[in-house]
Short mmCIF file of C-alpha atoms in Angstrom, two decimals:
data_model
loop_
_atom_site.label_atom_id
_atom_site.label_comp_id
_atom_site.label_asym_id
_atom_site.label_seq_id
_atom_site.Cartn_x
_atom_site.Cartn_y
_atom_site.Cartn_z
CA UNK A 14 35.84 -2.18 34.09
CA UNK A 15 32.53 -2.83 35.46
CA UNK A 16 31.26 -1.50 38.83
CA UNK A 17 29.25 -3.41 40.62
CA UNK A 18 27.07 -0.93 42.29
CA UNK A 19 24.82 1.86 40.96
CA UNK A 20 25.44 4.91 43.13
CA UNK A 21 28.76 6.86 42.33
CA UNK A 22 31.51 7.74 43.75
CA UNK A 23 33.01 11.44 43.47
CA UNK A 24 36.59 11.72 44.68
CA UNK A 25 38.02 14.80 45.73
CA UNK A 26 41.70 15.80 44.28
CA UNK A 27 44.47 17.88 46.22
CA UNK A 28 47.64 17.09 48.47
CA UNK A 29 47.53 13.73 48.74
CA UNK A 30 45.79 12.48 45.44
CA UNK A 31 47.01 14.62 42.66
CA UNK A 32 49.94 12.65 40.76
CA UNK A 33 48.96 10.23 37.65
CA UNK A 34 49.14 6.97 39.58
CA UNK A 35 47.31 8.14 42.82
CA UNK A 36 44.48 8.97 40.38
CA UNK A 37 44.77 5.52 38.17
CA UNK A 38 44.59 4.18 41.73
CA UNK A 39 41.45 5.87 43.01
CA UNK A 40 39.87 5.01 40.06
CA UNK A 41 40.64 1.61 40.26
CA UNK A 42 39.11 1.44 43.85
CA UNK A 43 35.82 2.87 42.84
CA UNK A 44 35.97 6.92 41.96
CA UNK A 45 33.56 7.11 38.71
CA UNK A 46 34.24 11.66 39.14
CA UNK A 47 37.26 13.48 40.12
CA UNK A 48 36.11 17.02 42.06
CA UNK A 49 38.60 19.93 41.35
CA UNK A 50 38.29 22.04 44.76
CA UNK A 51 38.94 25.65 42.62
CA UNK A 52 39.44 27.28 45.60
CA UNK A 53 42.72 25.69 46.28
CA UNK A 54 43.42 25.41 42.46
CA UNK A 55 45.07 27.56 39.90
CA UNK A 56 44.27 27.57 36.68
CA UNK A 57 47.90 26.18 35.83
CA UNK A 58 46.98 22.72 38.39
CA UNK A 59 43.79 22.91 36.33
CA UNK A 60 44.90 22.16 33.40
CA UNK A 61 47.46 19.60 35.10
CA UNK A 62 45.14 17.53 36.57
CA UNK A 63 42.71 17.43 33.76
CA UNK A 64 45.36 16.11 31.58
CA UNK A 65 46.35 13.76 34.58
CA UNK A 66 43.13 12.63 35.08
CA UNK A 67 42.62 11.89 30.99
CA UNK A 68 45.56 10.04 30.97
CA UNK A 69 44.17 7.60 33.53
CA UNK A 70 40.73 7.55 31.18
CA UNK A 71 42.85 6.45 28.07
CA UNK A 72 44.68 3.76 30.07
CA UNK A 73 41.42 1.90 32.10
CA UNK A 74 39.63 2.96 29.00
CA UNK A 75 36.59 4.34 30.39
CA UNK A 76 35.00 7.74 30.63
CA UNK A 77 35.69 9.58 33.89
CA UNK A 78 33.52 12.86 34.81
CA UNK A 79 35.59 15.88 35.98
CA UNK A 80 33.53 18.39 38.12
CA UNK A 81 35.10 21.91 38.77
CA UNK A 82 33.93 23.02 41.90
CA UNK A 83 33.83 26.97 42.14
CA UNK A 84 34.47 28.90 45.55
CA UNK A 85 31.66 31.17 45.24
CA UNK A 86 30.90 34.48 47.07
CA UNK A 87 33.44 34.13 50.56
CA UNK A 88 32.53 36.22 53.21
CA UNK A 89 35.49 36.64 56.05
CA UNK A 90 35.30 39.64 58.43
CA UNK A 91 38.66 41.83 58.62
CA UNK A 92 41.63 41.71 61.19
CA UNK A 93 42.25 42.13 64.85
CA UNK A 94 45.08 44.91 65.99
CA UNK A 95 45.96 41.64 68.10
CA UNK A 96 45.07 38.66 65.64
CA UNK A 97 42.02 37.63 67.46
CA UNK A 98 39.97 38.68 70.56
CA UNK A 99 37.21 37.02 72.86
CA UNK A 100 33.45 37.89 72.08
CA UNK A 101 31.51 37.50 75.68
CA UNK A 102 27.93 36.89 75.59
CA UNK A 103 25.53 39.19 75.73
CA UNK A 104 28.16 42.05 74.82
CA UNK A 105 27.68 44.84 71.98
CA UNK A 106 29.84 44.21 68.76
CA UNK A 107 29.91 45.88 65.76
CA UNK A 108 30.48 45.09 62.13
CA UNK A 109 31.35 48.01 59.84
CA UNK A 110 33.32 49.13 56.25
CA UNK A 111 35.94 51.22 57.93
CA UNK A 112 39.34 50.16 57.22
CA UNK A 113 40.82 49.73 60.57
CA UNK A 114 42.12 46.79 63.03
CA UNK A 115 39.33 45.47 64.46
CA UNK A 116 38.85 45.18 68.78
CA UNK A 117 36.59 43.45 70.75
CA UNK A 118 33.75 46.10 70.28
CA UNK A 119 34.05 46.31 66.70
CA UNK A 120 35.70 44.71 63.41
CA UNK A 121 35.46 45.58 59.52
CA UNK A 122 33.00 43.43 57.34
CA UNK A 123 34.56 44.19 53.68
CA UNK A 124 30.99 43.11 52.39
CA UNK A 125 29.02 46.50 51.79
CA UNK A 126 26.60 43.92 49.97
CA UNK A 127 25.54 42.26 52.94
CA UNK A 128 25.51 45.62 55.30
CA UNK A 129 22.74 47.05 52.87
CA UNK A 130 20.64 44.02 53.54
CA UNK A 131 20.96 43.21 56.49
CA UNK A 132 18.00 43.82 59.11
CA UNK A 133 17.02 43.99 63.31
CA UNK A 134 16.93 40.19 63.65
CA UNK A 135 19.03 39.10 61.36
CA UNK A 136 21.60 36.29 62.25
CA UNK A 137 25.22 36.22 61.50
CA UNK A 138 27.51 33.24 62.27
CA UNK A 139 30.93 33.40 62.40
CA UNK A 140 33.97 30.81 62.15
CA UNK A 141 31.30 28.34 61.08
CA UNK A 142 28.92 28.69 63.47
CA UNK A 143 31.36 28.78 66.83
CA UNK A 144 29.79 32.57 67.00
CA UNK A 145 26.66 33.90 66.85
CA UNK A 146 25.23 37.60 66.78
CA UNK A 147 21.86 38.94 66.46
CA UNK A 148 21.48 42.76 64.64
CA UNK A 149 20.07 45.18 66.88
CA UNK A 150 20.21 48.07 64.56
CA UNK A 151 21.95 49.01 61.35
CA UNK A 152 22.44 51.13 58.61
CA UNK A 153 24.03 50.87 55.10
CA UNK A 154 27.54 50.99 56.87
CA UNK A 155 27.44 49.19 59.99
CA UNK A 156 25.47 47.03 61.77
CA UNK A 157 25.15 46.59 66.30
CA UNK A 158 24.65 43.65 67.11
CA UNK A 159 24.28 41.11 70.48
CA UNK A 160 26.55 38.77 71.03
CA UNK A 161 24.53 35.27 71.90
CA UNK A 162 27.31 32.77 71.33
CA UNK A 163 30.70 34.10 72.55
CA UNK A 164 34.39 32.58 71.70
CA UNK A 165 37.05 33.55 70.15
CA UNK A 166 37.17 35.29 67.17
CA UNK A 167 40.66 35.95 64.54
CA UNK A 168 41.37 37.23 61.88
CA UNK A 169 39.50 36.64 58.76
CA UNK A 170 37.08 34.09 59.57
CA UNK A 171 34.00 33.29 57.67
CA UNK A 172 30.82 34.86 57.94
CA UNK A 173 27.50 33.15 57.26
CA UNK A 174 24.10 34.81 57.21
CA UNK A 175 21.47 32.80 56.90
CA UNK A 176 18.61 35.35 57.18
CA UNK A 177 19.98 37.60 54.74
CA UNK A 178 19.54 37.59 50.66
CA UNK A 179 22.27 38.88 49.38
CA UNK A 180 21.89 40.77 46.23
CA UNK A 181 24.80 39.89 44.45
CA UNK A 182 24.98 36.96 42.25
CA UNK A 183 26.71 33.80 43.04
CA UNK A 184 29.64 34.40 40.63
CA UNK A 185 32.63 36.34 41.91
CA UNK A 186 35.21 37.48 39.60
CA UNK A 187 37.68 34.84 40.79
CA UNK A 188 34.71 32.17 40.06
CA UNK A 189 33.91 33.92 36.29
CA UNK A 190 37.61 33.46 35.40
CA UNK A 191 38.04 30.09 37.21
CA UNK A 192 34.97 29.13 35.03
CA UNK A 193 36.50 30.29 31.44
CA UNK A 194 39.35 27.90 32.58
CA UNK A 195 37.58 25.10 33.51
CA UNK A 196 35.23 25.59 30.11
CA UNK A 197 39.04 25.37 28.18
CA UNK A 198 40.08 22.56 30.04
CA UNK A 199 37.37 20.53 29.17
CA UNK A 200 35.34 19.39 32.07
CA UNK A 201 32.31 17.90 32.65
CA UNK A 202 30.64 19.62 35.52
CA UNK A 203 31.23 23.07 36.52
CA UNK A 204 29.37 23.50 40.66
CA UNK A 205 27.97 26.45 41.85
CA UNK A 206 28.47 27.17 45.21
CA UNK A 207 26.45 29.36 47.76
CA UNK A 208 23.21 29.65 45.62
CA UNK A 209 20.21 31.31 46.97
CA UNK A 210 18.15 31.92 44.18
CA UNK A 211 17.04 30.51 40.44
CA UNK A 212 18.56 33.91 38.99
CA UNK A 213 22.53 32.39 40.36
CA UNK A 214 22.73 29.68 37.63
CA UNK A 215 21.49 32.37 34.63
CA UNK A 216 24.62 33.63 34.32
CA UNK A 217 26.67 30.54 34.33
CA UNK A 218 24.93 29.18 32.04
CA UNK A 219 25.19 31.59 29.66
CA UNK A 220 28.58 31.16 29.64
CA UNK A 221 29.06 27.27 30.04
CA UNK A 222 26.35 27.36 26.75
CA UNK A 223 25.70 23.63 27.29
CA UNK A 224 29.72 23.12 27.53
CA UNK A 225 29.48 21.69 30.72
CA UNK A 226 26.68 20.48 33.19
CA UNK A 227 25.74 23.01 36.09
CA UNK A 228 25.39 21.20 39.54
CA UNK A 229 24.31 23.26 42.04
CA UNK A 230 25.69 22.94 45.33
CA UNK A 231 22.63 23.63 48.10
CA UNK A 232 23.88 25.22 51.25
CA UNK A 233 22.15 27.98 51.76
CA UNK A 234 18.19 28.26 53.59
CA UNK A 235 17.13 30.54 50.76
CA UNK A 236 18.19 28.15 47.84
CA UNK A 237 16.20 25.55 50.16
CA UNK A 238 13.05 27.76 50.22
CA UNK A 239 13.31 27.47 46.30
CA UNK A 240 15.02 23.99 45.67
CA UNK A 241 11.96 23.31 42.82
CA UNK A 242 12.88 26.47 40.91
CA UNK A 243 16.63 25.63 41.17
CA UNK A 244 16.40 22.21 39.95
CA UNK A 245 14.42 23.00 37.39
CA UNK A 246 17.20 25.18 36.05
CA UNK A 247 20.14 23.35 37.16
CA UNK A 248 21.51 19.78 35.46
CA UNK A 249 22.62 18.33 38.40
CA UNK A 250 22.50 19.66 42.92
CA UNK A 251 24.65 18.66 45.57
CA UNK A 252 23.45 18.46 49.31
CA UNK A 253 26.43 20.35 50.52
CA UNK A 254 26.10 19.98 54.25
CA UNK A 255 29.17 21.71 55.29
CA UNK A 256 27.68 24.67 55.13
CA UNK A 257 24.07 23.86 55.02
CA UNK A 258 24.63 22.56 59.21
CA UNK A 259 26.24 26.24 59.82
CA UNK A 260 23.56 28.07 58.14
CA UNK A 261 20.68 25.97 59.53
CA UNK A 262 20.18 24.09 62.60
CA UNK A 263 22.02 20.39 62.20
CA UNK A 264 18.79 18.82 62.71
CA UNK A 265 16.88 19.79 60.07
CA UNK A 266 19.84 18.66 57.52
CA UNK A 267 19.38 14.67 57.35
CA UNK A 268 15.39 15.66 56.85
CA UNK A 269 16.63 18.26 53.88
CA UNK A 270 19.10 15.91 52.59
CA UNK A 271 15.78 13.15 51.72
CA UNK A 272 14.00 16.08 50.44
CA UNK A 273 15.87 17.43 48.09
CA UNK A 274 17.24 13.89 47.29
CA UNK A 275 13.59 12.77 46.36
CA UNK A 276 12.99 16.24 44.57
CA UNK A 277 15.51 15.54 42.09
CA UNK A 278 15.13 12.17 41.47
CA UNK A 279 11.65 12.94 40.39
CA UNK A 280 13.22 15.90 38.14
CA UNK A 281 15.14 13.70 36.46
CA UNK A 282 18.28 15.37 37.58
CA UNK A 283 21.30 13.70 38.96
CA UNK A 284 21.65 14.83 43.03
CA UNK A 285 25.30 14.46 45.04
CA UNK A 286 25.33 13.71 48.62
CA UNK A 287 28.66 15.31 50.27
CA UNK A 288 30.56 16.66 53.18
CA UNK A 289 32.09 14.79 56.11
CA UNK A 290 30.85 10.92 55.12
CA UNK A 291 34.40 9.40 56.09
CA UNK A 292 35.85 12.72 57.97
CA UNK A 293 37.25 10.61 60.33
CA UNK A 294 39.49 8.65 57.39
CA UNK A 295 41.88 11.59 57.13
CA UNK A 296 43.32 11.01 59.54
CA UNK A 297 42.57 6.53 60.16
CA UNK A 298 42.55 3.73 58.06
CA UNK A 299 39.06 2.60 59.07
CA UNK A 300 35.91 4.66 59.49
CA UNK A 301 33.67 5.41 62.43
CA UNK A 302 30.33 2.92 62.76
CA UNK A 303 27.98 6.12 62.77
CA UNK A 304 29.96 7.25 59.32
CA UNK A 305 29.46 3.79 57.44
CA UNK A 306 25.76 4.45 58.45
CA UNK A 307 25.73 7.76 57.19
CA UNK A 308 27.28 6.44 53.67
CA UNK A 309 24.92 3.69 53.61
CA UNK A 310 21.86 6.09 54.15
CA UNK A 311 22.25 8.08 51.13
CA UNK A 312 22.80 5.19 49.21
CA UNK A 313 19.49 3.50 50.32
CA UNK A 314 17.74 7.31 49.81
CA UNK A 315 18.38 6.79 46.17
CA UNK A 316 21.63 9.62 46.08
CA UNK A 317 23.08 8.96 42.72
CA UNK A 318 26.55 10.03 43.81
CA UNK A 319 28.13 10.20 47.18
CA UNK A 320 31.60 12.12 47.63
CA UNK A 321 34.35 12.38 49.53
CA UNK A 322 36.24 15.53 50.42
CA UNK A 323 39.38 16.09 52.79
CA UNK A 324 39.55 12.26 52.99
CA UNK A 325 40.60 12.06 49.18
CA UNK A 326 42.22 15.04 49.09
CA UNK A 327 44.32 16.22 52.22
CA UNK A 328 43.84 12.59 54.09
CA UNK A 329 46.29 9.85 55.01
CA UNK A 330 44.41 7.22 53.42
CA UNK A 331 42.93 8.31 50.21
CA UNK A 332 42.41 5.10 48.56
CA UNK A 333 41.11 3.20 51.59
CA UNK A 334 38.77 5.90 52.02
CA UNK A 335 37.32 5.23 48.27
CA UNK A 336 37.35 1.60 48.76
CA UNK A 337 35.64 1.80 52.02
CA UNK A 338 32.74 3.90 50.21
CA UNK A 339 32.60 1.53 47.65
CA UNK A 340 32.49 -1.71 49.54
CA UNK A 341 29.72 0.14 51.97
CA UNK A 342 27.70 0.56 48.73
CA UNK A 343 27.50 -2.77 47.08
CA UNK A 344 26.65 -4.19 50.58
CA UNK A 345 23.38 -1.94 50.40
CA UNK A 346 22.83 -2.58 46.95
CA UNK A 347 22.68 -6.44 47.78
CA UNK A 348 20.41 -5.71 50.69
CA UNK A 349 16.67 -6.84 50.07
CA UNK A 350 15.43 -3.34 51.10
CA UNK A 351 17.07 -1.71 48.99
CA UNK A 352 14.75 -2.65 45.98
CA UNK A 353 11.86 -2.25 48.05
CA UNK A 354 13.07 1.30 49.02
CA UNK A 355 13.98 2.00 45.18
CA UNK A 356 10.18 0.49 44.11
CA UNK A 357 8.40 2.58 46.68
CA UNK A 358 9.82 6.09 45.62
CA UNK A 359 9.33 5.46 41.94
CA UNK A 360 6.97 7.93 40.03
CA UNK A 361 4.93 7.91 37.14
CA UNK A 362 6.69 9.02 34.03
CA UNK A 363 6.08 12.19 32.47
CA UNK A 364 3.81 12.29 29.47
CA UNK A 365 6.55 11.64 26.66
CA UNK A 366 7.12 9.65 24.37
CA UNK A 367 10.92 8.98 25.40
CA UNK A 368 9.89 9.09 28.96
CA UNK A 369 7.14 6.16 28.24
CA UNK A 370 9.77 4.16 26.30
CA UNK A 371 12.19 4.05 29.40
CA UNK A 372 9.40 3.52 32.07
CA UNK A 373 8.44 0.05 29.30
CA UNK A 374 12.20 -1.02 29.23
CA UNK A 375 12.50 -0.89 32.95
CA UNK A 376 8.91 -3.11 33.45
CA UNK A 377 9.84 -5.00 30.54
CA UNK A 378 13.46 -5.60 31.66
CA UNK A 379 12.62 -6.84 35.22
CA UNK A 380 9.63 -8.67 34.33
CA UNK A 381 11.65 -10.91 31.97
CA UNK A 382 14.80 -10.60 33.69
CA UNK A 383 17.06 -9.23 30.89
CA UNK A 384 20.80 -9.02 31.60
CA UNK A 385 20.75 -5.53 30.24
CA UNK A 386 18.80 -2.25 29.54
CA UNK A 387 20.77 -0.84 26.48
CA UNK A 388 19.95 2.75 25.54
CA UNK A 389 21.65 4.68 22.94
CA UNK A 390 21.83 8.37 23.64
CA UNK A 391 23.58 11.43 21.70
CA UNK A 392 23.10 13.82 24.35
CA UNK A 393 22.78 11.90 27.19
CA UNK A 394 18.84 12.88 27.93
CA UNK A 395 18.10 8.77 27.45
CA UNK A 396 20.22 7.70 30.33
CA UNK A 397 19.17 9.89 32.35
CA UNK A 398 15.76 9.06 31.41
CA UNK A 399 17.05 5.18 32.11
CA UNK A 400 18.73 6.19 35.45
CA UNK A 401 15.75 7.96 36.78
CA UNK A 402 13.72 4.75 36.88
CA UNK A 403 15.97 2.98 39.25
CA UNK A 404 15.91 -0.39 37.68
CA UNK A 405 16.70 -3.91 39.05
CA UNK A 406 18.37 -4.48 35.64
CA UNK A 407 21.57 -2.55 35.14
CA UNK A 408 21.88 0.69 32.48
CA UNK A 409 24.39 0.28 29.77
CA UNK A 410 24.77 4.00 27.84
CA UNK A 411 25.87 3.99 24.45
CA UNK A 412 26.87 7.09 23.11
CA UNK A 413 28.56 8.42 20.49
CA UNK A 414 29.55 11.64 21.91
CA UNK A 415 32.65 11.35 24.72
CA UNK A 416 31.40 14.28 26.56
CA UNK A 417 28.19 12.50 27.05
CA UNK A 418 29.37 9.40 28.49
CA UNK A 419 31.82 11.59 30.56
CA UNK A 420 29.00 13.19 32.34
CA UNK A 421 26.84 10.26 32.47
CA UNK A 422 29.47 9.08 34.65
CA UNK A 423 28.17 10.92 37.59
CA UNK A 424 24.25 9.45 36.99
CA UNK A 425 23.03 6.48 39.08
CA UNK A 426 23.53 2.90 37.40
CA UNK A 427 24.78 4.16 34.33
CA UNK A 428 27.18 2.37 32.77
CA UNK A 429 28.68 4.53 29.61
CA UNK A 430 30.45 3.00 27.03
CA UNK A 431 31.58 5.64 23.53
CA UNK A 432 30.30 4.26 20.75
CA UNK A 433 29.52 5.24 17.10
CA UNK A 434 25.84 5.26 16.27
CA UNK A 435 24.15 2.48 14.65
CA UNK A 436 23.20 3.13 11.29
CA UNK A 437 20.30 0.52 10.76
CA UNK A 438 18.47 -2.07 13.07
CA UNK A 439 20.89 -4.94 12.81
CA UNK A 440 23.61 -2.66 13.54
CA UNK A 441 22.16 -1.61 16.52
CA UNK A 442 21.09 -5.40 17.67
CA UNK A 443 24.59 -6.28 17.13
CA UNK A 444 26.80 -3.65 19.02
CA UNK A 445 23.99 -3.45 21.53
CA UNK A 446 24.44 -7.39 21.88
CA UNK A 447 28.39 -7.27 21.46
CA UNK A 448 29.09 -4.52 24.25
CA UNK A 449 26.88 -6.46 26.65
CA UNK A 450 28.95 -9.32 25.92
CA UNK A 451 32.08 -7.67 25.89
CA UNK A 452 31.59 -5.96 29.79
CA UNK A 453 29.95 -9.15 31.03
CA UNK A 454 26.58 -7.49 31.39
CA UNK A 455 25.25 -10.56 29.32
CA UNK A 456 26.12 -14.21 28.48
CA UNK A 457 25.41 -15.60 25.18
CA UNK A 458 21.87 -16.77 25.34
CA UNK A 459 20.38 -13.77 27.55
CA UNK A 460 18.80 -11.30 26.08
CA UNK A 461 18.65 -7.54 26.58
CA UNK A 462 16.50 -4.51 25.88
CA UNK A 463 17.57 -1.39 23.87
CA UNK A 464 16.29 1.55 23.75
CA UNK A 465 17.12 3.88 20.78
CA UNK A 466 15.85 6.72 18.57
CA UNK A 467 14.47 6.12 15.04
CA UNK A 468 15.73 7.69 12.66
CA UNK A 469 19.20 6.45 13.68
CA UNK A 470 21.40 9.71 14.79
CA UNK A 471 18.71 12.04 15.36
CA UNK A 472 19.16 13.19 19.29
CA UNK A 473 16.21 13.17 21.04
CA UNK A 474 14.29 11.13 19.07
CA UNK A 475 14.08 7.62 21.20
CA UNK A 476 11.15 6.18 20.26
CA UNK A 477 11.87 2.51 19.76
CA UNK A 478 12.03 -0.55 22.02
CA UNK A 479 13.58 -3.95 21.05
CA UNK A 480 14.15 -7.08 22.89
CA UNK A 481 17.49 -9.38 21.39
CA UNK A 482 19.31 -12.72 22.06
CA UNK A 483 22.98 -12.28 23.06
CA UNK A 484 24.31 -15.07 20.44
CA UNK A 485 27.37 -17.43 20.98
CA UNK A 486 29.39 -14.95 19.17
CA UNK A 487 28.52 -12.07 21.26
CA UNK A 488 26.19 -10.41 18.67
CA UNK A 489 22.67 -10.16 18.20
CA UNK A 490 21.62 -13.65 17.82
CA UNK A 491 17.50 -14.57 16.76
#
């Protein structure tokens, strides 16, 4: 099945999209990734949907990415003796570790992590945002604070503070046994969520050991303050702006979202735009004008994936929802500006001899208008190589590694296909040629470029460029 777009689509399982055929269906209107939310997954669905969602990937017969999403580091404050009280502005309210019903002077913050750090000044936001206090003194146990946005306030809502650096990791010991599961079921991508430092994704990856990719998800100012360290350490990011609008103020995120878009693109490294693009598809068939423009945005910034959350998940109308993306992304593609915008933000390629060769294909391809860009890859460095010169011509991915082409699935205009290596040139030309054929990439008398590594099965090693006729037959024709 060929797309006929470059961005991706990441669909979002749960309720209302978790049995066989739902899946086959969402595929089939545009998801390329399946996102398993793991906190509202057991390790029991896990392993369900993953064989679910491989079932659907032998019957279309094409790789699909799975990306485990871990919860992450959840801060809630305690209970109420009532359930909930009313916070008044400009009233004194405290948050401390003693283990009683809270009131409306004080409540418990089970988070002795976050009372050590925490300083005169500091925000904390509660129930996303609705409330906000300001510390006016504290100590290792408690902290008094000002109330400066009032509301109500129940039991164990979330707590967000986005002055604070936490000095825990970003792993909980939910997330480090959610992450062994995920590792045995086989995933692709394993996200980190709440990151606010390059140290967070050491100890994942220590444990994924190459396993899976590590996306991390940015949502926090701190991670923001460092996004160059953290990409350079991550394989993939995600602009989560759920919580990136309650920790900062909502007008800074569309700015952050280009930034860190752009950042990544030059690293190389795949980037995920996500959070509330068709929110208001949960609940109706069609989306809102102002959400189709915020869809069509981060496909024209360059996003290599865009995802959907509730609307695939808990929504009404899961499939329309992935149809609608994928409709509102071809109809960019086709627009004249986006080229332009794709040309103007493309940078020089690093100083490397596989960088160099995809930089050539991409010239060479558009120059001579090939049909295809053909690059054989083993551990999927090539396409992503391929990817992050945003060509006119579209990416086909060989590889012979499924895992590979799995996770290539989530990388801009990549097109992955499993295939054995070649073992000479002809071999190459000809399944090159043939695959083209087969996926109507190419007709017989166009020609394509591959891209492959010399000698043949050697990963990393792409240092050859050849241009081939797509003969009558579908192979490699003179």
């Amino acid at each position: 099945m060929k797309r006929n777009r470059r961005v991706k689509i990441l669909a979002t399982l749960g309720p209302s999209s978790s049995d066989q055929a739902m899946i086959e269906k969402l595929f089939k209107a545009g998801a390329d990734v399946f996102r398993i939310n793991m906190s509202h997954t057991d390790h029991a669905l896990l392993k369900t949907l993953v064989e679910r969602i491989r079932a659907v990937e032998a019957a279309v017969e094409r790789p699909i990415g799975i990306l485990a999403d871990l919860q992450g580091p959840k801060l809630r404050v305690g209970t109420f003796a009532d359930k909930s009280v009313v916070l008044k502005e400009g009233a004194t309210f405290t948050l401390d570790g003693k283990d009683e019903p809270g009131t409306d002077k004080r409540v418990r913050l089970p988070h002795p992590e976050i009372l050590s750090e925490l300083e005169p000044g500091h925000r904390l936001l509660l129930d996303d945002g609705k409330i906000k206090l300001v510390v006016t003194e504290c100590d290792a146990t408690s902290a008094t604070t000002r109330v400066e946005v009032g509301g109500k306030l129940s039991d164990r809502k979330g707590v967000s503070v986005p002055d604070t650096t936490i000095a825990v990791g970003a792993l909980t010991e939910k997330d480090r046994k959610d992450l062994d599961a995920a590792l045995n079921a086989h995933v692709d991508w394993v996200a980190l969520s709440f990151i606010q430092r390059p140290e967070d994704l050491a100890e994942a990856r220590k444990v994924t050991r190459g396993r899976a990719g590590i996306l991390a998800k940015i949502e926090k100012p701190q991670a923001v303050e460092r996004i160059n360290e953290i990409i350079e350490l991550s394989d993939a990011l995600m602009v989560a702006r759920g919580d990136l609008g309650v920790e900062m103020p909502l007008e800074k995120v569309p700015g952050i979202q280009k930034q860190i878009t752009r950042a990544a693109r030059r690293a190389g490294k795949p980037v995920v735009v996500a959070t509330q693009m068709l929110e208001s598809m949960i609940t109706s068939p069609v989306p809102t004008r102002a959400e189709v423009s915020d869809v069509a945005n981060a496909v024209f910034e360059g996003a290599d994936a865009i995802m959907l959350s509730a609307e695939s998940a808990a929504g009404e109308f899961p499939v329309e929802a992935v149809s609608t993306m994928n409709r509102v992304a071809e109809e960019v593609e086709r627009d004249p500006n986006y080229a332009n915008i794709m040309h103007a933000q493309r940078t020089e390629p690093e100083a490397t001899g596989a960088d160099t060769i995809s930089a050539a294909a991409r010239q060479i391809a558009e120059t001579l208008n090939l049909a295809a860009i053909v690059c054989y890859t083993s551990s999927g460095a090539t396409g992503l190589r391929a990817a992050r010169e945003r060509p006119a011509t579209p990416i086909i991915a060989l590889s012979p590694v499924v895992a590979t082409a799995r996770r290539l699935a989530l990388v801009w205009g990549t097109h992955c296909v499993v295939s054995e290596d070649a073992s000479d040139e002809n071999e190459m030309v000809d399944r090159a040629c043939r695959l083209a054929f087969k996926d109507n990439f190419a007709r017989p008398g166009q020609r394509i470029i591959i891209t492959a590594g010399v000698p043949f099965g050697t990963p990393g090693a792409t240092n050859m460029l050849r241009i081939a006729f797509v003969g009558s037959d579908g192979l490699g024709g003179i």
